Amino acid sequence: MKRLPRLDLNLLQIFDAIYTKGGVSAAASHLNLSQPAISHALAKLRAMLDDPLFIRQGNRLVPTGTARAVAEPIHAALRELVAALDGAGSFDPAQSTREFRIGIRLAGEMSRFPALASRVLAEAPHVRLISTAFRRRDLVAALANGDLDVAIDVDLPVEDRLCREPLGVEPLLVAARIGNDRIDGTLDLDRYLALDHVFATPRPHGPGIEDIALARLGLQRRVAVRCQHAITAWQIVAKTDMLCTLPRSHVRMLQDIWPMQLFDLPIAVAQSSSYLYWHRAVQADAGLAWLRAIILDVMREE
């Protein structure tokens, strides 16, 4: 606390830039400052904290233990300050040129991102909207350091630093080829189990939630084809007598491309809700509050 009155906020911004960008030259470019100015600020911080903070190893600056310990709190504090200042003003979607980064799984991007992008750009035609993949174990850090503004995913264990809002539970539907002679316009459990299935999942192993529900009843379907993407599964079903089971949002999008027979899944499944996640540091950011409201509205329309 004794250091705080003497601490220049610009030094914290420079430390944050060096840490997040990985070096003095990258930080200088990011902050539009000269490299000598960045180096001078780093020397002042080293003297204040009595720690080298970054040690050169070859062409890289490697953070010390002290730097790693203070990096996330400093970054979060800077973001919270910026968010508070942004929140004190107003956000005009029609004039904004901000960039928004949304973390979303590949399957979710295919089924949900088009409607979201259409709505965002209709209200804010000058913003940039970026969909990006993320690793679940890195979610907190990605939201804390600004790599993501918000994220959409299943129910995850989260820390107090994150906020979240449920987006609802999405039912599963079963698709079959129009003209499939083995289906007479209805699909009961016996017929569902009698036919072969295509299972779309990025995971190389493991069951789907429908398989878990069947196993609880002592039943099992035959997965003849396992593929990585719902579009691939849909095309396979269109050319065979197999079935595929997909979330409703996937089915709605794919049905417009290649119509199928659609049926309710003939078994109850315990499907978890999806959630919208964001960091508490940006709770007051007016622009992100606007984005969250649109996401909640679009997702819940389904």
GROMACS .gro file of C-alpha atoms in nm:
model
  302
    1MET     CA    1   0.000   0.000   0.000
    2LYS     CA    2   0.292   0.235   0.060
    3ARG     CA    3   0.384   0.208  -0.307
    4LEU     CA    4   0.034   0.285  -0.436
    5PRO     CA    5   0.043   0.669  -0.406
    6ARG     CA    6   0.366   0.675  -0.610
    7LEU     CA    7   0.247   0.428  -0.873
    8ASP     CA    8   0.191   0.565  -1.223
    9LEU     CA    9  -0.105   0.398  -1.394
   10ASN     CA   10   0.084   0.415  -1.722
   11LEU     CA   11   0.346   0.182  -1.576
   12LEU     CA   12   0.080  -0.080  -1.512
   13GLN     CA   13  -0.044  -0.047  -1.869
   14ILE     CA   14   0.309  -0.093  -1.996
   15PHE     CA   15   0.367  -0.396  -1.773
   16ASP     CA   16   0.038  -0.544  -1.897
   17ALA     CA   17   0.135  -0.487  -2.259
   18ILE     CA   18   0.479  -0.647  -2.215
   19TYR     CA   19   0.323  -0.946  -2.040
   20THR     CA   20   0.035  -1.001  -2.283
   21LYS     CA   21   0.224  -0.918  -2.603
   22GLY     CA   22   0.539  -1.105  -2.508
   23GLY     CA   23   0.812  -0.842  -2.539
   24VAL     CA   24   0.923  -0.480  -2.538
   25SER     CA   25   0.897  -0.422  -2.913
   26ALA     CA   26   0.550  -0.578  -2.933
   27ALA     CA   27   0.436  -0.371  -2.635
   28ALA     CA   28   0.578  -0.054  -2.794
   29SER     CA   29   0.388  -0.123  -3.115
   30HIS     CA   30   0.067  -0.201  -2.924
   31LEU     CA   31   0.086   0.118  -2.717
   32ASN     CA   32   0.227   0.334  -2.997
   33LEU     CA   33   0.531   0.422  -2.786
   34SER     CA   34   0.904   0.403  -2.856
   35GLN     CA   35   1.103   0.101  -2.738
   36PRO     CA   36   1.327   0.323  -2.519
   37ALA     CA   37   1.012   0.457  -2.347
   38ILE     CA   38   0.894   0.103  -2.277
   39SER     CA   39   1.238  -0.001  -2.150
   40HIS     CA   40   1.258   0.304  -1.924
   41ALA     CA   41   0.914   0.228  -1.776
   42LEU     CA   42   1.012  -0.134  -1.720
   43ALA     CA   43   1.327  -0.021  -1.535
   44LYS     CA   44   1.113   0.196  -1.304
   45LEU     CA   45   0.878  -0.094  -1.233
   46ARG     CA   46   1.169  -0.325  -1.158
   47ALA     CA   47   1.304  -0.076  -0.907
   48MET     CA   48   0.962  -0.023  -0.745
   49LEU     CA   49   0.887  -0.394  -0.709
   50ASP     CA   50   1.249  -0.497  -0.644
   51ASP     CA   51   1.216  -0.775  -0.899
   52PRO     CA   52   1.343  -0.816  -1.258
   53LEU     CA   53   0.985  -0.907  -1.369
   54PHE     CA   54   1.107  -1.034  -1.707
   55ILE     CA   55   1.425  -1.228  -1.784
   56ARG     CA   56   1.562  -1.258  -2.136
   57GLN     CA   57   1.598  -1.612  -2.267
   58GLY     CA   58   1.717  -1.603  -2.626
   59ASN     CA   59   1.476  -1.381  -2.816
   60ARG     CA   60   1.204  -1.400  -2.551
   61LEU     CA   61   1.128  -1.217  -2.228
   62VAL     CA   62   1.018  -1.474  -1.972
   63PRO     CA   63   0.811  -1.344  -1.676
   64THR     CA   64   0.937  -1.411  -1.326
   65GLY     CA   65   0.724  -1.560  -1.052
   66THR     CA   66   0.639  -1.211  -0.927
   67ALA     CA   67   0.529  -1.101  -1.274
   68ARG     CA   68   0.308  -1.407  -1.315
   69ALA     CA   69   0.156  -1.350  -0.971
   70VAL     CA   70   0.055  -0.990  -1.039
   71ALA     CA   71  -0.024  -1.013  -1.413
   72GLU     CA   72  -0.386  -1.125  -1.395
   73PRO     CA   73  -0.487  -0.892  -1.107
   74ILE     CA   74  -0.329  -0.597  -1.289
   75HIS     CA   75  -0.496  -0.687  -1.619
   76ALA     CA   76  -0.834  -0.737  -1.452
   77ALA     CA   77  -0.804  -0.407  -1.265
   78LEU     CA   78  -0.719  -0.219  -1.585
   79ARG     CA   79  -1.012  -0.378  -1.769
   80GLU     CA   80  -1.246  -0.299  -1.483
   81LEU     CA   81  -1.131   0.063  -1.484
   82VAL     CA   82  -1.183   0.090  -1.861
   83ALA     CA   83  -1.524  -0.078  -1.829
   84ALA     CA   84  -1.625   0.161  -1.553
   85LEU     CA   85  -1.524   0.462  -1.764
   86ASP     CA   86  -1.706   0.318  -2.068
   87GLY     CA   87  -2.010   0.248  -1.854
   88ALA     CA   88  -2.013   0.607  -1.732
   89GLY     CA   89  -2.076   0.715  -2.089
   90SER     CA   90  -2.316   0.576  -2.344
   91PHE     CA   91  -2.282   0.313  -2.614
   92ASP     CA   92  -2.425   0.396  -2.954
   93PRO     CA   93  -2.449   0.076  -3.161
   94ALA     CA   94  -2.517   0.268  -3.482
   95GLN     CA   95  -2.185   0.458  -3.451
   96SER     CA   96  -1.960   0.211  -3.270
   97THR     CA   97  -1.657   0.062  -3.444
   98ARG     CA   98  -1.570  -0.178  -3.159
   99GLU     CA   99  -1.453  -0.533  -3.203
  100PHE     CA  100  -1.640  -0.802  -3.010
  101ARG     CA  101  -1.489  -1.147  -2.956
  102ILE     CA  102  -1.730  -1.432  -2.882
  103GLY     CA  103  -1.603  -1.770  -2.768
  104ILE     CA  104  -1.819  -2.045  -2.915
  105ARG     CA  105  -1.774  -2.413  -2.998
  106LEU     CA  106  -1.761  -2.509  -3.366
  107ALA     CA  107  -2.101  -2.682  -3.360
  108GLY     CA  108  -2.258  -2.381  -3.192
  109GLU     CA  109  -2.106  -2.145  -3.446
  110MET     CA  110  -2.266  -2.336  -3.732
  111SER     CA  111  -2.615  -2.333  -3.583
  112ARG     CA  112  -2.629  -2.011  -3.382
  113PHE     CA  113  -2.369  -1.761  -3.497
  114PRO     CA  114  -2.536  -1.665  -3.831
  115ALA     CA  115  -2.853  -1.539  -3.658
  116LEU     CA  116  -2.645  -1.362  -3.394
  117ALA     CA  117  -2.420  -1.195  -3.651
  118SER     CA  118  -2.720  -1.082  -3.853
  119ARG     CA  119  -2.883  -0.922  -3.551
  120VAL     CA  120  -2.565  -0.754  -3.424
  121LEU     CA  121  -2.474  -0.603  -3.761
  122ALA     CA  122  -2.830  -0.488  -3.821
  123GLU     CA  123  -2.806  -0.273  -3.508
  124ALA     CA  124  -2.434  -0.193  -3.522
  125PRO     CA  125  -2.321  -0.198  -3.887
  126HIS     CA  126  -1.967  -0.071  -3.818
  127VAL     CA  127  -1.859  -0.315  -3.546
  128ARG     CA  128  -1.643  -0.622  -3.604
  129LEU     CA  129  -1.773  -0.954  -3.471
  130ILE     CA  130  -1.528  -1.239  -3.422
  131SER     CA  131  -1.616  -1.599  -3.339
  132THR     CA  132  -1.328  -1.791  -3.186
  133ALA     CA  133  -1.268  -2.135  -3.041
  134PHE     CA  134  -1.135  -2.173  -2.687
  135ARG     CA  135  -1.018  -2.441  -2.448
  136ARG     CA  136  -1.249  -2.484  -2.152
  137ARG     CA  137  -0.961  -2.495  -1.906
  138ASP     CA  138  -0.853  -2.151  -2.032
  139LEU     CA  139  -1.198  -1.989  -2.020
  140VAL     CA  140  -1.143  -1.780  -1.706
  141ALA     CA  141  -0.807  -1.649  -1.827
  142ALA     CA  142  -0.939  -1.575  -2.177
  143LEU     CA  143  -1.228  -1.371  -2.037
  144ALA     CA  144  -1.001  -1.200  -1.782
  145ASN     CA  145  -0.735  -1.090  -2.030
  146GLY     CA  146  -0.975  -0.983  -2.305
  147ASP     CA  147  -0.903  -1.261  -2.553
  148LEU     CA  148  -1.279  -1.320  -2.526
  149ASP     CA  149  -1.550  -1.069  -2.440
  150VAL     CA  150  -1.814  -1.336  -2.379
  151ALA     CA  151  -1.836  -1.713  -2.425
  152ILE     CA  152  -2.118  -1.958  -2.495
  153ASP     CA  153  -2.085  -2.313  -2.365
  154VAL     CA  154  -2.246  -2.587  -2.160
  155ASP     CA  155  -2.276  -2.583  -1.781
  156LEU     CA  156  -1.920  -2.551  -1.651
  157PRO     CA  157  -1.777  -2.517  -1.299
  158VAL     CA  158  -1.675  -2.151  -1.273
  159GLU     CA  159  -1.508  -1.918  -1.026
  160ASP     CA  160  -1.664  -1.615  -0.858
  161ARG     CA  161  -1.483  -1.392  -1.107
  162LEU     CA  162  -1.718  -1.505  -1.383
  163CYS     CA  163  -2.084  -1.419  -1.435
  164ARG     CA  164  -2.318  -1.639  -1.636
  165GLU     CA  165  -2.675  -1.649  -1.761
  166PRO     CA  166  -2.863  -1.960  -1.881
  167LEU     CA  167  -2.961  -1.973  -2.246
  168GLY     CA  168  -3.205  -2.261  -2.208
  169VAL     CA  169  -3.224  -2.629  -2.292
  170GLU     CA  170  -3.234  -2.733  -2.656
  171PRO     CA  171  -3.428  -3.049  -2.750
  172LEU     CA  172  -3.287  -3.320  -2.974
  173LEU     CA  173  -3.451  -3.420  -3.303
  174VAL     CA  174  -3.400  -3.725  -3.522
  175ALA     CA  175  -3.351  -3.687  -3.897
  176ALA     CA  176  -3.418  -3.951  -4.162
  177ARG     CA  177  -3.401  -3.943  -4.541
  178ILE     CA  178  -3.724  -3.860  -4.721
  179GLY     CA  179  -3.817  -4.185  -4.892
  180ASN     CA  180  -3.654  -4.405  -4.629
  181ASP     CA  181  -3.859  -4.725  -4.675
  182ARG     CA  182  -3.783  -4.841  -4.321
  183ILE     CA  183  -3.980  -4.554  -4.168
  184ASP     CA  184  -4.355  -4.523  -4.221
  185GLY     CA  185  -4.397  -4.164  -4.105
  186THR     CA  186  -4.355  -4.235  -3.735
  187LEU     CA  187  -4.053  -4.322  -3.525
  188ASP     CA  188  -4.089  -4.522  -3.206
  189LEU     CA  189  -3.811  -4.652  -2.984
  190ASP     CA  190  -3.807  -4.997  -3.144
  191ARG     CA  191  -3.756  -4.850  -3.491
  192TYR     CA  192  -3.498  -4.602  -3.357
  193LEU     CA  193  -3.294  -4.892  -3.222
  194ALA     CA  194  -3.343  -5.111  -3.530
  195LEU     CA  195  -3.182  -4.861  -3.768
  196ASP     CA  196  -2.814  -4.768  -3.790
  197HIS     CA  197  -2.700  -4.422  -3.678
  198VAL     CA  198  -2.455  -4.149  -3.771
  199PHE     CA  199  -2.308  -3.974  -3.465
  200ALA     CA  200  -2.165  -3.624  -3.517
  201THR     CA  201  -1.910  -3.526  -3.252
  202PRO     CA  202  -1.559  -3.373  -3.249
  203ARG     CA  203  -1.464  -3.624  -2.977
  204PRO     CA  204  -1.295  -3.943  -3.105
  205HIS     CA  205  -1.444  -4.153  -2.823
  206GLY     CA  206  -1.732  -4.151  -2.580
  207PRO     CA  207  -2.113  -4.165  -2.595
  208GLY     CA  208  -2.366  -3.897  -2.673
  209ILE     CA  209  -2.630  -3.794  -2.421
  210GLU     CA  210  -2.882  -4.008  -2.609
  211ASP     CA  211  -2.652  -4.310  -2.565
  212ILE     CA  212  -2.627  -4.240  -2.191
  213ALA     CA  213  -3.006  -4.224  -2.165
  214LEU     CA  214  -3.041  -4.552  -2.357
  215ALA     CA  215  -2.777  -4.722  -2.140
  216ARG     CA  216  -2.977  -4.635  -1.827
  217LEU     CA  217  -3.259  -4.844  -1.974
  218GLY     CA  218  -3.024  -5.126  -2.065
  219LEU     CA  219  -3.049  -5.036  -2.435
  220GLN     CA  220  -2.797  -4.949  -2.704
  221ARG     CA  221  -2.817  -4.810  -3.057
  222ARG     CA  222  -2.573  -4.908  -3.331
  223VAL     CA  223  -2.353  -4.618  -3.441
  224ALA     CA  224  -2.236  -4.724  -3.784
  225VAL     CA  225  -2.060  -4.396  -3.866
  226ARG     CA  226  -1.894  -4.148  -3.635
  227CYS     CA  227  -1.800  -3.815  -3.794
  228GLN     CA  228  -1.681  -3.477  -3.670
  229HIS     CA  229  -1.945  -3.239  -3.805
  230ALA     CA  230  -2.324  -3.223  -3.821
  231ILE     CA  231  -2.314  -3.123  -4.190
  232THR     CA  232  -2.128  -3.444  -4.270
  233ALA     CA  233  -2.377  -3.652  -4.072
  234TRP     CA  234  -2.668  -3.482  -4.250
  235GLN     CA  235  -2.523  -3.560  -4.593
  236ILE     CA  236  -2.467  -3.924  -4.498
  237VAL     CA  237  -2.825  -3.960  -4.379
  238ALA     CA  238  -2.950  -3.799  -4.701
  239LYS     CA  239  -2.788  -4.081  -4.900
  240THR     CA  240  -2.859  -4.380  -4.672
  241ASP     CA  241  -3.128  -4.529  -4.449
  242MET     CA  242  -2.940  -4.428  -4.133
  243LEU     CA  243  -3.060  -4.179  -3.870
  244CYS     CA  244  -2.885  -3.891  -3.699
  245THR     CA  245  -2.982  -3.720  -3.373
  246LEU     CA  246  -2.901  -3.349  -3.350
  247PRO     CA  247  -2.993  -3.040  -3.148
  248ARG     CA  248  -3.292  -2.848  -3.284
  249SER     CA  249  -3.086  -2.543  -3.387
  250HIS     CA  250  -2.865  -2.763  -3.606
  251VAL     CA  251  -3.166  -2.928  -3.762
  252ARG     CA  252  -3.334  -2.596  -3.845
  253MET     CA  253  -3.029  -2.474  -4.030
  254LEU     CA  254  -2.962  -2.799  -4.216
  255GLN     CA  255  -3.329  -2.854  -4.305
  256ASP     CA  256  -3.316  -2.540  -4.521
  257ILE     CA  257  -3.026  -2.688  -4.718
  258TRP     CA  258  -3.142  -3.050  -4.755
  259PRO     CA  259  -3.493  -3.138  -4.626
  260MET     CA  260  -3.538  -3.453  -4.416
  261GLN     CA  261  -3.808  -3.632  -4.224
  262LEU     CA  262  -3.792  -3.506  -3.865
  263PHE     CA  263  -3.904  -3.682  -3.548
  264ASP     CA  264  -3.893  -3.623  -3.175
  265LEU     CA  265  -3.631  -3.834  -3.001
  266PRO     CA  266  -3.833  -4.134  -2.869
  267ILE     CA  267  -3.663  -4.128  -2.528
  268ALA     CA  268  -3.626  -3.865  -2.257
  269VAL     CA  269  -3.274  -3.728  -2.214
  270ALA     CA  270  -3.124  -3.519  -1.935
  271GLN     CA  271  -2.982  -3.246  -2.158
  272SER     CA  272  -2.795  -2.964  -1.986
  273SER     CA  273  -2.859  -2.597  -2.050
  274SER     CA  274  -2.611  -2.378  -2.235
  275TYR     CA  275  -2.483  -2.059  -2.073
  276LEU     CA  276  -2.348  -1.718  -2.160
  277TYR     CA  277  -2.028  -1.639  -1.964
  278TRP     CA  278  -1.847  -1.308  -1.903
  279HIS     CA  279  -1.598  -1.162  -1.654
  280ARG     CA  280  -1.711  -0.948  -1.360
  281ALA     CA  281  -1.449  -0.689  -1.456
  282VAL     CA  282  -1.657  -0.590  -1.761
  283GLN     CA  283  -1.997  -0.599  -1.592
  284ALA     CA  284  -2.032  -0.220  -1.624
  285ASP     CA  285  -1.917  -0.201  -1.989
  286ALA     CA  286  -2.214  -0.053  -2.178
  287GLY     CA  287  -2.109  -0.204  -2.511
  288LEU     CA  288  -2.076  -0.553  -2.368
  289ALA     CA  289  -2.404  -0.518  -2.182
  290TRP     CA  290  -2.566  -0.441  -2.519
  291LEU     CA  291  -2.397  -0.746  -2.677
  292ARG     CA  292  -2.506  -0.975  -2.393
  293ALA     CA  293  -2.866  -0.857  -2.424
  294ILE     CA  294  -2.867  -0.938  -2.795
  295ILE     CA  295  -2.715  -1.282  -2.742
  296LEU     CA  296  -2.970  -1.367  -2.473
  297ASP     CA  297  -3.254  -1.246  -2.695
  298VAL     CA  298  -3.138  -1.433  -3.007
  299MET     CA  299  -3.056  -1.758  -2.827
  300ARG     CA  300  -3.380  -1.765  -2.634
  301GLU     CA  301  -3.584  -1.711  -2.950
  302GLU     CA  302  -3.498  -2.068  -3.043
   0.00000   0.00000   0.00000
